[in-house]
Coordinates of C-alpha atoms in Angstrom, one line a residue:
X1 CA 213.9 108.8 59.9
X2 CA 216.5 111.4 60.3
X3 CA 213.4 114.1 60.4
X4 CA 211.4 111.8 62.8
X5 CA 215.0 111.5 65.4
X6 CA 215.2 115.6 64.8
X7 CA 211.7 116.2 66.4
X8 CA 212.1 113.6 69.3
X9 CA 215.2 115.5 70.2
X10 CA 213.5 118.9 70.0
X11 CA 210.7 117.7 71.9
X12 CA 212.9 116.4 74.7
X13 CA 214.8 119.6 74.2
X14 CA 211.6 121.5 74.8
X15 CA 210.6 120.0 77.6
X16 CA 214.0 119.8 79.5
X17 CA 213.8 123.8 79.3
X18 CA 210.6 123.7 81.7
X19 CA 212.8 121.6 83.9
X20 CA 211.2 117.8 83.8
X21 CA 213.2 114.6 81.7
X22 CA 211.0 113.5 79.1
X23 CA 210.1 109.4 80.5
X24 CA 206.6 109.0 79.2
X25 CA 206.4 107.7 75.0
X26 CA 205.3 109.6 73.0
X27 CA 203.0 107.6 70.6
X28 CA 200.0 109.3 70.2
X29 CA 199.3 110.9 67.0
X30 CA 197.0 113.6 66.4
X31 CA 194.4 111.4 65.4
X32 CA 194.3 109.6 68.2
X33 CA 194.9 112.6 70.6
X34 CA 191.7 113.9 69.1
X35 CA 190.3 110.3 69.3
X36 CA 190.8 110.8 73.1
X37 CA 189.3 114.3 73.4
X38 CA 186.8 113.3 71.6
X39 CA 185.9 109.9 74.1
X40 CA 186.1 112.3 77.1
X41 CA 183.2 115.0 75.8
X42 CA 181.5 111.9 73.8
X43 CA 178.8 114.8 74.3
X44 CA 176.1 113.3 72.5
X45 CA 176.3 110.1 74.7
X46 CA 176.7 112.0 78.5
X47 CA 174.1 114.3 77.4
X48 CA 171.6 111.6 76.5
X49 CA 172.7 109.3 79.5
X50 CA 172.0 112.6 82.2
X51 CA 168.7 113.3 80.9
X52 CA 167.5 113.0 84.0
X53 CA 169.5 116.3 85.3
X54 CA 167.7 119.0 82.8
X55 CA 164.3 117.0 81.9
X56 CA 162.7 117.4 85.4
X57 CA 164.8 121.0 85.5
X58 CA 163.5 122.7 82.5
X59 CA 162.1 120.6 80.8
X60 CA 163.4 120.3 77.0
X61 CA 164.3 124.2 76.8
X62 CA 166.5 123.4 79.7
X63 CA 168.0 120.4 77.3
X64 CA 168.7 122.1 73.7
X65 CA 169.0 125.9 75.0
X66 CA 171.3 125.0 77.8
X67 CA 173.2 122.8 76.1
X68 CA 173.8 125.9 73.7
X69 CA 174.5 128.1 76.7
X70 CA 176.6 125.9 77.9
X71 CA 178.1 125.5 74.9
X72 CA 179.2 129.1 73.5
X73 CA 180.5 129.6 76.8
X74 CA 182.7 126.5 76.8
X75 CA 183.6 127.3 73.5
X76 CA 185.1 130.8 74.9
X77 CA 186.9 129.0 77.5
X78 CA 188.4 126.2 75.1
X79 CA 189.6 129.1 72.6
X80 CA 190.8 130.9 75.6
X81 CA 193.4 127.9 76.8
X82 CA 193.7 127.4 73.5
X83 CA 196.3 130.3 73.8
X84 CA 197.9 129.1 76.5
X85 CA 198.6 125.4 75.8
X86 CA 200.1 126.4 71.9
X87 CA 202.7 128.8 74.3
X88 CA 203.2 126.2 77.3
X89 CA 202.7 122.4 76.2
X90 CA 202.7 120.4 79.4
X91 CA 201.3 117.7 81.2
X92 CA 200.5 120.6 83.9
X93 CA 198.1 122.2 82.2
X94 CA 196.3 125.3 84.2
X95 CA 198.2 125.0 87.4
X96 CA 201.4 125.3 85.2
X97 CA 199.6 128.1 83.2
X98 CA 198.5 130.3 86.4
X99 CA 202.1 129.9 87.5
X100 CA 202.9 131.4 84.4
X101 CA 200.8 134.8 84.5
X102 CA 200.4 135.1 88.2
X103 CA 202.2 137.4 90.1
X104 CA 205.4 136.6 91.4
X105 CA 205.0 136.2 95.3
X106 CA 201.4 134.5 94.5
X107 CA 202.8 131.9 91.8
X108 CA 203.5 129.4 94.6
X109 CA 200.1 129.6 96.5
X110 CA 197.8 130.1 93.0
X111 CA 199.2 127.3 91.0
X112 CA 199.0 124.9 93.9
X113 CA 195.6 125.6 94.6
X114 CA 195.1 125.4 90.7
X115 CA 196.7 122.2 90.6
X116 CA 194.5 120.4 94.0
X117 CA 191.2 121.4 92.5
X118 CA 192.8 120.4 88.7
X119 CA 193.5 116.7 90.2
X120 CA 190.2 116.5 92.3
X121 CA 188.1 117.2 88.9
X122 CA 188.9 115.1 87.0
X123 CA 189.1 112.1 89.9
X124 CA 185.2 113.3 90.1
X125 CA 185.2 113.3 85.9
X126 CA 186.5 109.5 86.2
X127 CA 183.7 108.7 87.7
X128 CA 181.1 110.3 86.0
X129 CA 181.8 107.3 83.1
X130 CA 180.9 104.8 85.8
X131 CA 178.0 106.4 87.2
X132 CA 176.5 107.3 83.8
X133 CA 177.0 103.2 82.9
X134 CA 175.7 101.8 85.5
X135 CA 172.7 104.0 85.5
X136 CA 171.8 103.1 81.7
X137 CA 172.6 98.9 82.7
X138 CA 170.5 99.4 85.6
X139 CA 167.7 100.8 83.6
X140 CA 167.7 97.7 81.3
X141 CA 166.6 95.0 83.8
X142 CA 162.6 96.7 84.6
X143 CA 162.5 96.3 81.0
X144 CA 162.2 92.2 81.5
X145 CA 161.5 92.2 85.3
X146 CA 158.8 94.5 86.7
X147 CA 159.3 93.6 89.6
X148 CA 162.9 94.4 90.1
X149 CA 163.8 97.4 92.5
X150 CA 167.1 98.7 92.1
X151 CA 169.5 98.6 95.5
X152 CA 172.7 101.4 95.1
X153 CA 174.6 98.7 95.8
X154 CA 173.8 97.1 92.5
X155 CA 174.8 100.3 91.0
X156 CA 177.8 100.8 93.1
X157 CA 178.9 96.8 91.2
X158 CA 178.3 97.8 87.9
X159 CA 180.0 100.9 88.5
X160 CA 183.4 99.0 89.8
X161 CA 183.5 97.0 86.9
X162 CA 183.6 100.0 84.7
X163 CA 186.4 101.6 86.6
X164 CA 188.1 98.2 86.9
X165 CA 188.0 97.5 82.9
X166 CA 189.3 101.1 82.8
X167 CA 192.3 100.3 84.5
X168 CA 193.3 97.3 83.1
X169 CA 193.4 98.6 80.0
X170 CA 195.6 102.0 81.3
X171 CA 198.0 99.3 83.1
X172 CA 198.5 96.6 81.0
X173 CA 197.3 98.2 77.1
X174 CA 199.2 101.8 76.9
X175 CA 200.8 100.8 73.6
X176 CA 197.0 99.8 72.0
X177 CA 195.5 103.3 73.7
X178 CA 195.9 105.2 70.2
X179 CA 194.0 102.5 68.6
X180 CA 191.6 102.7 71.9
X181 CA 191.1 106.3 71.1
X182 CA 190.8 105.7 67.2
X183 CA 188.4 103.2 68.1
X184 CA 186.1 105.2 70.2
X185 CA 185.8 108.4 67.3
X186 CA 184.3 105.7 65.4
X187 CA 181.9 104.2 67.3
X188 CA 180.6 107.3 68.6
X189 CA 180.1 108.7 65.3
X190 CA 177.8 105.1 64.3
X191 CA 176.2 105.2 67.2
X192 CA 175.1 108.8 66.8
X193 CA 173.9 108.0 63.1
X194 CA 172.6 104.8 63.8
X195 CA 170.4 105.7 66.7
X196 CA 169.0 109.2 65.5
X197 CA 168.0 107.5 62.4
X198 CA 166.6 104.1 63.9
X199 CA 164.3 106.5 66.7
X200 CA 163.3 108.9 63.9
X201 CA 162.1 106.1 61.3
X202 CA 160.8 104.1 63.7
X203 CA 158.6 106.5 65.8
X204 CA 156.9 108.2 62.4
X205 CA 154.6 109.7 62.2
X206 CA 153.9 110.4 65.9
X207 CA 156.4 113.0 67.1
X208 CA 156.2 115.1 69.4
X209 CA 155.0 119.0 68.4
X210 CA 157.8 121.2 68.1
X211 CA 156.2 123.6 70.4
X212 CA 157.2 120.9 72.9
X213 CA 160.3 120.2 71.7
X214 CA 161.8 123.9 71.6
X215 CA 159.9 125.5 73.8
X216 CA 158.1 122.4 76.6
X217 CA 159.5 123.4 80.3
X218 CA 159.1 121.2 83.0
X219 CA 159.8 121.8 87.3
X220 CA 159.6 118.8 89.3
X221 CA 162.9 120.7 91.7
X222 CA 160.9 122.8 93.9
X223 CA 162.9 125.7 92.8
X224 CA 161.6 129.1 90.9
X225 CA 161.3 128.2 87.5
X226 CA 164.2 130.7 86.5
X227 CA 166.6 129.0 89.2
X228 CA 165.6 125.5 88.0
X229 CA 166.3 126.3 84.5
X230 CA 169.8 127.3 85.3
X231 CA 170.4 124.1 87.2
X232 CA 169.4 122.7 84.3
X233 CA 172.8 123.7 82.6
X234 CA 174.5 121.4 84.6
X235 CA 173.8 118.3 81.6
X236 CA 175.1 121.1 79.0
X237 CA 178.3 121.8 81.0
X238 CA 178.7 117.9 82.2
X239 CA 178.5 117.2 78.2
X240 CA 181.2 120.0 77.1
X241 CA 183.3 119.7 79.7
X242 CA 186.8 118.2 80.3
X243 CA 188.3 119.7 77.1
X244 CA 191.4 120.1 78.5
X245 CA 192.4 116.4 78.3
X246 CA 194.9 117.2 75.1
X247 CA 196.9 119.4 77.5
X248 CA 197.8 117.1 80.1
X249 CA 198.6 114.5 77.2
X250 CA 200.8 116.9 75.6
X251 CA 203.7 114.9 76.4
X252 CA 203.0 111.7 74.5
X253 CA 202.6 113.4 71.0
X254 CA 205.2 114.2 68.7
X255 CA 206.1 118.2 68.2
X256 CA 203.7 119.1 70.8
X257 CA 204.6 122.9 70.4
X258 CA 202.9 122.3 67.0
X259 CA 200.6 119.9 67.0
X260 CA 199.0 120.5 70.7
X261 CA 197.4 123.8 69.4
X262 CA 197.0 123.6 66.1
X263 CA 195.7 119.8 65.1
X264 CA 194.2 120.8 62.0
X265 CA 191.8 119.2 59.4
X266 CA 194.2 119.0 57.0
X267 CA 194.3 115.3 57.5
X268 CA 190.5 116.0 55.6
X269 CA 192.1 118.3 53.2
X270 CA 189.8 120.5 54.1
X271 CA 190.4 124.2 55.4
X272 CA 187.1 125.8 56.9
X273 CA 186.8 129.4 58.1
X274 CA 187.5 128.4 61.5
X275 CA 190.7 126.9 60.4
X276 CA 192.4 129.8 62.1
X277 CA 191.8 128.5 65.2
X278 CA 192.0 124.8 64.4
X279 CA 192.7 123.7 68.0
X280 CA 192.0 120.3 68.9
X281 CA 190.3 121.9 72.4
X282 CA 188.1 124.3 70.4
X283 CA 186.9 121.4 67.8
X284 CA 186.1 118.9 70.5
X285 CA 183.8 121.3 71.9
X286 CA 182.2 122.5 68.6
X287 CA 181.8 118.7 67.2
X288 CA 180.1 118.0 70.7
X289 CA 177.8 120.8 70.7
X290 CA 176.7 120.3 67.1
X291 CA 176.1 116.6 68.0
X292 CA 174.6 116.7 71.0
X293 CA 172.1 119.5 70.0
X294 CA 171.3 117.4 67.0
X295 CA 171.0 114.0 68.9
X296 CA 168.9 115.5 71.8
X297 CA 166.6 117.2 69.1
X298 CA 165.9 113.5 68.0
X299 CA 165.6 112.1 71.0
X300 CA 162.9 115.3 72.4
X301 CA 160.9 114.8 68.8
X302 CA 160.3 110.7 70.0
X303 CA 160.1 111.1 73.5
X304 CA 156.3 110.4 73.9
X305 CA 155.1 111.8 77.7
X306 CA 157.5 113.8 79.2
X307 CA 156.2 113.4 82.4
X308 CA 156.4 109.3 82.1
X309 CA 159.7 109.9 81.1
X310 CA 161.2 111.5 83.8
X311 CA 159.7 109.2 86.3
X312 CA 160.6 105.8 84.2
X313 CA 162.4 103.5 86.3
X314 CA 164.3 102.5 82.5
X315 CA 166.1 106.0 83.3
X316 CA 164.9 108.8 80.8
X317 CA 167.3 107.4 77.5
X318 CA 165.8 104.1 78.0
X319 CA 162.4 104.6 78.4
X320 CA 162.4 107.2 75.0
X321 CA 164.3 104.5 73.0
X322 CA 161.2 102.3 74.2
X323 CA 158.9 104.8 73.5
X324 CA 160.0 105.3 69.9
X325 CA 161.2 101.6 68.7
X326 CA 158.3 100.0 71.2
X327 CA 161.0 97.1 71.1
X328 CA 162.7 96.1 74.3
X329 CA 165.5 94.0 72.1
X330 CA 165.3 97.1 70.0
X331 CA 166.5 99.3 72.7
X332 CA 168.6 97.4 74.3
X333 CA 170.7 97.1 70.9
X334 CA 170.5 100.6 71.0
X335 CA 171.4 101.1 74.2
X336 CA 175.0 99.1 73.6
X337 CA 176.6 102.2 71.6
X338 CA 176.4 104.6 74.6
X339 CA 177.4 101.6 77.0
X340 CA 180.4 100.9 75.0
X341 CA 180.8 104.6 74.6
X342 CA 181.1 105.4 78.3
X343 CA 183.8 102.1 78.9
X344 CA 186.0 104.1 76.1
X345 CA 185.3 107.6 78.3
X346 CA 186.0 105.7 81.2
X347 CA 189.5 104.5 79.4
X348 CA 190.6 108.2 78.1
X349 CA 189.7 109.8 81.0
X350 CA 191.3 107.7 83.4
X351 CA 194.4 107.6 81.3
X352 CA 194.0 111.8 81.4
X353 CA 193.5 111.6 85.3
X354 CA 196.7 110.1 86.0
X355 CA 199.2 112.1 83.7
X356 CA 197.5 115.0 85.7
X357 CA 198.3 113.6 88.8
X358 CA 201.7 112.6 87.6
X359 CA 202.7 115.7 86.4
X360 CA 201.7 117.7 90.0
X361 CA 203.2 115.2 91.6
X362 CA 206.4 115.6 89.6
X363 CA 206.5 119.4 90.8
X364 CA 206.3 118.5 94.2
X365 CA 202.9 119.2 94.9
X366 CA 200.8 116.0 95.9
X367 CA 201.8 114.2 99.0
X368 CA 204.4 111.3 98.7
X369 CA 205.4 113.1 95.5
X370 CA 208.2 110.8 94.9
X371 CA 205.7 108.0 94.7
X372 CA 203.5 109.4 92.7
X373 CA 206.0 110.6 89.9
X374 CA 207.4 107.5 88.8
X375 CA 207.1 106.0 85.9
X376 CA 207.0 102.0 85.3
X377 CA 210.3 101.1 83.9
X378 CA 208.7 98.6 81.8
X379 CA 204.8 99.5 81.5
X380 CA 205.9 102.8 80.2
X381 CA 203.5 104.8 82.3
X382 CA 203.3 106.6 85.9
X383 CA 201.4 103.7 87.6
X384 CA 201.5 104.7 90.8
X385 CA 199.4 107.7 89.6
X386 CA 197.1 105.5 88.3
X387 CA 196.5 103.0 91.0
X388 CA 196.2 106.1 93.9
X389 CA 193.5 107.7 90.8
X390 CA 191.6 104.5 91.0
X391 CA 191.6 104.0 94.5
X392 CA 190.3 107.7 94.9
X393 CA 187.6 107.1 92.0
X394 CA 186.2 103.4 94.1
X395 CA 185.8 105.9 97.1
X396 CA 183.9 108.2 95.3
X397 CA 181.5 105.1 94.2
X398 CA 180.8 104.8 98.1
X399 CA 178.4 108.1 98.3
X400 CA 176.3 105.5 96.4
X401 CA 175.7 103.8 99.9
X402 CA 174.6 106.9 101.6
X403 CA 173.2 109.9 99.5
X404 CA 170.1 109.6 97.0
X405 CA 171.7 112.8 95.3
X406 CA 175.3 110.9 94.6
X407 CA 175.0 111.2 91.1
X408 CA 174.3 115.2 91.2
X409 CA 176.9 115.4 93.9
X410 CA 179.6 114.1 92.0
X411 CA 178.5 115.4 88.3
X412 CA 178.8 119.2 90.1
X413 CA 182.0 118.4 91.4
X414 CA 183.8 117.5 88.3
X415 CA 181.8 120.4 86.4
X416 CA 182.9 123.0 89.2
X417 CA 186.9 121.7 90.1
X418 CA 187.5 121.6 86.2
X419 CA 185.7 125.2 85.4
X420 CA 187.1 126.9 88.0
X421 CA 190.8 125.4 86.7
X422 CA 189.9 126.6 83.6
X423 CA 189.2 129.9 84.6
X424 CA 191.9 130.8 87.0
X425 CA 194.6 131.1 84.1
X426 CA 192.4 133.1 82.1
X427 CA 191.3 135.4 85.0
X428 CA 194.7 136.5 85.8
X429 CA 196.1 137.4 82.5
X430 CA 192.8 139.3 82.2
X431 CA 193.9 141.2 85.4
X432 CA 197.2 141.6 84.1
X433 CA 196.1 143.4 81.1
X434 CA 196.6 139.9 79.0
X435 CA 200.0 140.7 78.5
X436 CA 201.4 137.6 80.1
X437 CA 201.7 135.3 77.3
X438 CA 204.5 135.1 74.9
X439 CA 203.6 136.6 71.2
X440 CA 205.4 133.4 69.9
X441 CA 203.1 131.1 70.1
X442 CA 201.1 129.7 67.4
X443 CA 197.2 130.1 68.6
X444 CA 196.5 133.9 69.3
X445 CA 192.9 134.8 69.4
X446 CA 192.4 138.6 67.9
X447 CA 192.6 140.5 70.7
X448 CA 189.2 142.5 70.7
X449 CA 187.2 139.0 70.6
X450 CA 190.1 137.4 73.0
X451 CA 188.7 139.7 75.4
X452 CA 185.0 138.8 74.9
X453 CA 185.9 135.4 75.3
X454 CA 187.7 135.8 78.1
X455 CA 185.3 137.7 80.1
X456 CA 182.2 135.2 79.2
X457 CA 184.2 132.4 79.9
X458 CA 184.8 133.8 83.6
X459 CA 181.5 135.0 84.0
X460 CA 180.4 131.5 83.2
X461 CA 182.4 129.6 85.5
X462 CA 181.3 132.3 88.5
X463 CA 177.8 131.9 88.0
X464 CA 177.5 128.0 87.5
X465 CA 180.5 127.6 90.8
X466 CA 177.4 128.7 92.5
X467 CA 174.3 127.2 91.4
X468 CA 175.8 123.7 91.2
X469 CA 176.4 123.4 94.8
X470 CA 172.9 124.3 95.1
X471 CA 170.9 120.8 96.5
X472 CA 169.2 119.6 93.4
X473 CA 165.5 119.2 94.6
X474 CA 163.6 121.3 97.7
X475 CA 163.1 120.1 100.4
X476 CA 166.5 119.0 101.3
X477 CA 167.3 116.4 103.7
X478 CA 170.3 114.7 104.6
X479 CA 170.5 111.9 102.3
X480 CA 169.4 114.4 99.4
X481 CA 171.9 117.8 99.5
X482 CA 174.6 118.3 97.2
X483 CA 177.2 116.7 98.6
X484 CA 179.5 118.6 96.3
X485 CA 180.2 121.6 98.5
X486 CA 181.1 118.8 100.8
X487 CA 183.8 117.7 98.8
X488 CA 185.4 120.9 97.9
X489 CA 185.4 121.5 101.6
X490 CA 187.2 118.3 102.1
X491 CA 189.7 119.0 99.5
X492 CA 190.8 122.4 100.4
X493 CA 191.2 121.8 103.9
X494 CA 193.3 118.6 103.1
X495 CA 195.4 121.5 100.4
X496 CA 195.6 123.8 103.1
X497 CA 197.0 121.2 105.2
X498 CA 199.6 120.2 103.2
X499 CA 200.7 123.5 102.1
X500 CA 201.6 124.0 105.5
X501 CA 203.1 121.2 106.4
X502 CA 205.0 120.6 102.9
X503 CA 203.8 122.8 100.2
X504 CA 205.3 126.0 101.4
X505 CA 209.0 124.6 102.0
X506 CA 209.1 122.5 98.5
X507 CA 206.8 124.0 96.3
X508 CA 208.1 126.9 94.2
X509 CA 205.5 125.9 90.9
X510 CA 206.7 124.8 88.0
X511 CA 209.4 126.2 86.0
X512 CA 208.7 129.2 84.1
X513 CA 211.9 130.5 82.3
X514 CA 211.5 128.2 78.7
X515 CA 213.9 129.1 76.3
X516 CA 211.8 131.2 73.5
X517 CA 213.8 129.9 71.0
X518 CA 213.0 126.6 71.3
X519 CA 209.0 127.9 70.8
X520 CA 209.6 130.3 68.4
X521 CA 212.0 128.3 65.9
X522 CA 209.1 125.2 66.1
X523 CA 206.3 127.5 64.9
X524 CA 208.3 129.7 62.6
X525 CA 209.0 126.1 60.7
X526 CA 205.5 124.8 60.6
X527 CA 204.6 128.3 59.7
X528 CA 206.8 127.9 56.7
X529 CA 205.7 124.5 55.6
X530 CA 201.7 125.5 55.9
X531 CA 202.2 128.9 54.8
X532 CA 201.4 130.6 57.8
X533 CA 202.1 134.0 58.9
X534 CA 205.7 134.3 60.6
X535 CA 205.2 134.7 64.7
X536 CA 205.9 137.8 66.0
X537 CA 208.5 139.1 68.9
X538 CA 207.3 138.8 72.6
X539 CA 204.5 140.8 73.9
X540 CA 204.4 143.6 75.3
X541 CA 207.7 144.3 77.7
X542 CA 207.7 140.8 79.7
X543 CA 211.2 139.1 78.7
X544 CA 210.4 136.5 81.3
X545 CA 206.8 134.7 81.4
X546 CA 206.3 134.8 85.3
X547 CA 207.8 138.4 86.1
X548 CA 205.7 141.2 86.6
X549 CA 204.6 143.5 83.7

């Protein structure tokens, strides 16, 4: 008990140095923490429930190759973050990590940008759970009615009672979240076994040629072939992404200077290779790669007519799960562990969503940021974050009512806002010769291969901020653009706006000067209990995070 009182106080210690008053519990464990990563990527369900981005734009190499595209360069930026968030564990995340490498005049300006676009993607990632739902329950009904032609407004129902379910449980259950979070690890894992194994045995012996499988393309877009393949990535990236959910939960776990970068599998007594840089980041987005890669594989060896596929009105999942079990109470059994798989994404990354927005709002920099930053005496949890999240997630449903490309639009957005967060931090350190992070910090990536990470990570984020505003299909027409461009247009000029007529008087960023001690003497000890390396002094000449080199 007396060791348990000991690390509260430190923690409250450590975060009162970056100027904030610990208010919300902290009562996840690292189990759970990962359970919640782990519902947020719940890769191998978004990548199977968003066949219908990559199948008519690439075809199956567009599936299993971008997914690994997307995945080695995900896994750069996770192990690249990785770094900051063992050095600055806060609900802030990037915005607070930009502030911390950025130069000194641009700290206000950069991390307020960072911390807009930060709150806008993962608004647009809250709704991604909805749309993906109601998609797959809409796909169920031709199943049993031919005749049945689906309305968006049918969609835009089914996708309110996701997000409402989502927020009941965030305002009422915060205490049963852990469990939530245990919860969803395993279901995801049965559903993953029991579906790859019930499509496989039930579709032998008539696969699909693994010509087709790993090397079949496919361009219904309109676009060049090589263009349309690239837009393809956009189900790889959609199915990686959001990674840095741990980091804006920081708060609520115990010792988070430890145990936000360095969740290991001892819990498994295990200690692989990559144990080095066991980060829970870097393992959510290994586990969902390995899944999803093996899970799509399945799915592409059953699939029957591609072509049939694309077009089903069961959405592409449904119609393979048809295809192979040639059972439509079959597949709709199957189809349950995604559905219930996207209400627990829906769950974690609302929950995610509104510590985001709580903690920007906390340094000053959403509108009403009084509002916004309080925390429910009793409820234990920012509500007011969480209702003004909500509110902005329902508006997002109503581009159902008036775009056929809704689902695209808002998939892009998410992808975009949250790379582009991702790689602002790790952009500026670059620029600043990566000397901007303290050298006692637990996570440090060698430095050659920190470098290579780094750069592919940007590179990445450059090239796919690009193609996913690109419309999805030629010819474009109004109801069928990418809407996303839209959106980022809408947010930046409502940022700009209120840097002028509020950011630039209260906003300063968050604060930067924390107390190395505090960092240092936390990892030195768990260094010493798991036999690690002691840390070593500062890098290079900095003495204080934010000031120049």
């Amino acid at each position: 008990m007396a060791r348990r009182h000991n690390s509260v106080v430190a923690d409250d210690a450590h975060l009162a140095t970056l100027g904030h008053k610990q208010e919300l519990t902290r009562h996840f464990s690292p189990l759970s923490m990962l359970g919640l990563a782990f519902a947020i990527l719940n890769s191998w369900t978004a990548l199977s429930a968003s066949l219908s981005l990559a199948l008519p734009s690439g075809g199956s190499t567009s599936v299993l190759w971008g997914l690994v595209t997307a995945g080695i360069c995900n896994l750069c930026l996770a192990a690249s973050l990785a770094e900051f968030l063992s050095a600055y564990p806060t609900a802030g995340g990037q915005y607070h990590w930009v502030a911390v490498v950025s130069w000194p005049k641009w700290v206000p300006i950069l991390s307020w940008v960072c911390g807009w676009i930060n709150c806008f993607g993962w608004m647009a990632l809250t709704a991604t759970a909805g749309l993906l739902g109601s998609q797959l329950i809409i796909g169920i009904i031709p199943m049993y009615n031919a005749a049945y032609e689906a309305q968006r407004w049918h969609q835009f129902l089914i996708y309110i009672g996701y997000n409402l379910v989502a927020f009941l449980v965030n305002a009422f259950g915060n205490k049963i979240i852990p469990l939530v979070n245990k919860t969803a690890i395993t279901w995801s894992i049965s559903g993953f076994v029991i579906i790859s194994i019930t499509v496989l045995a039930c579709a032998s012996p008539n696969y699909s040629s693994a010509k087709f499988v790993f090397t079949g393309f496919l361009n219904e877009t309109g676009w060049p072939d090589g263009v349309a393949w690239l837009l393809g990535l956009l189900q790889g990236a959609l199915g990686l992404t959001g990674f840095d959910a741990c980091a804006h939960m920081i708060e609520e776990i115990p010792n988070p200077a430890v145990e936000g970068p360095k969740v290991s599998l001892r819990m498994l007594k295990t200690r692989p290779p990559i144990a080095d840089f066991a980060q829970i980041m870097i393992y959510c987005v290994a586990i969902g790669l390995f899944t999803g890669f093996i899970f799509l594989m399945c799915l592409l060896f059953v699939a029957g007519d591609v072509e049939d596929v694309v077009s089903s009105p069961l959405g592409p999942l449904g119609q393979i799960l048809l295809n192979a079990t040639n059972s439509r109470a079959g597949t709709v059994c199957l189809l349950i562990f995604p559905l219930v798989c996207l209400l627990f994404a829906g769950i974690s990354i609302l929950t995610t969503s509104s510590r985001m927005n709580y903690a920007f709002a906390r340094d000053k920099g959403l509108p009403f940021s009084r509002v916004f930053s309080r925390v429910h005496g009793s409820l234990s949890i920012p509500l007011n974050s969480l209702m003004a999240t909500s509110a902005i997630v329902v508006i997002f449903g109503c581009i159902f009512l008036g775009s056929t490309s809704a689902f695209n639009a808002i998939v892009s957005a998410s992808v975009v806002a949250l790379g582009v967060t991702y790689a602002m931090p790790v952009a500026i350190n670059c620029l600043r010769g990566r000397r901007m992070l303290p050298a006692t910090r637990y996570f440090k990536l060698p430095e050659p291969f920190a470098w290579f990470a780094n750069l592919l990570g940007i590179a990445f984020v450059i090239v796919t901020t690009v193609l996913f505003v690109f419309p999805p299909d030629l010819p474009v027409t109004g109801s069928s653009m990418n809407y996303c461009v839209v959106a980022f247009a809408v947010v930046l000029i409502i940022s700009v706006i209120q840097w002028f007529v509020d950011g630039r008087k209260n906003y300063t960023g968050p604060k930067l000067d924390l107390d190395e001690t505090v960092l240092t003497a936390a990892n030195t000890r768990e260094d010493s209990r798991f036999g690690g390396p002691e840390m070593a002094s500062p890098e290079g000449s900095d003495k204080k995070f934010g000031d120049e080199a």
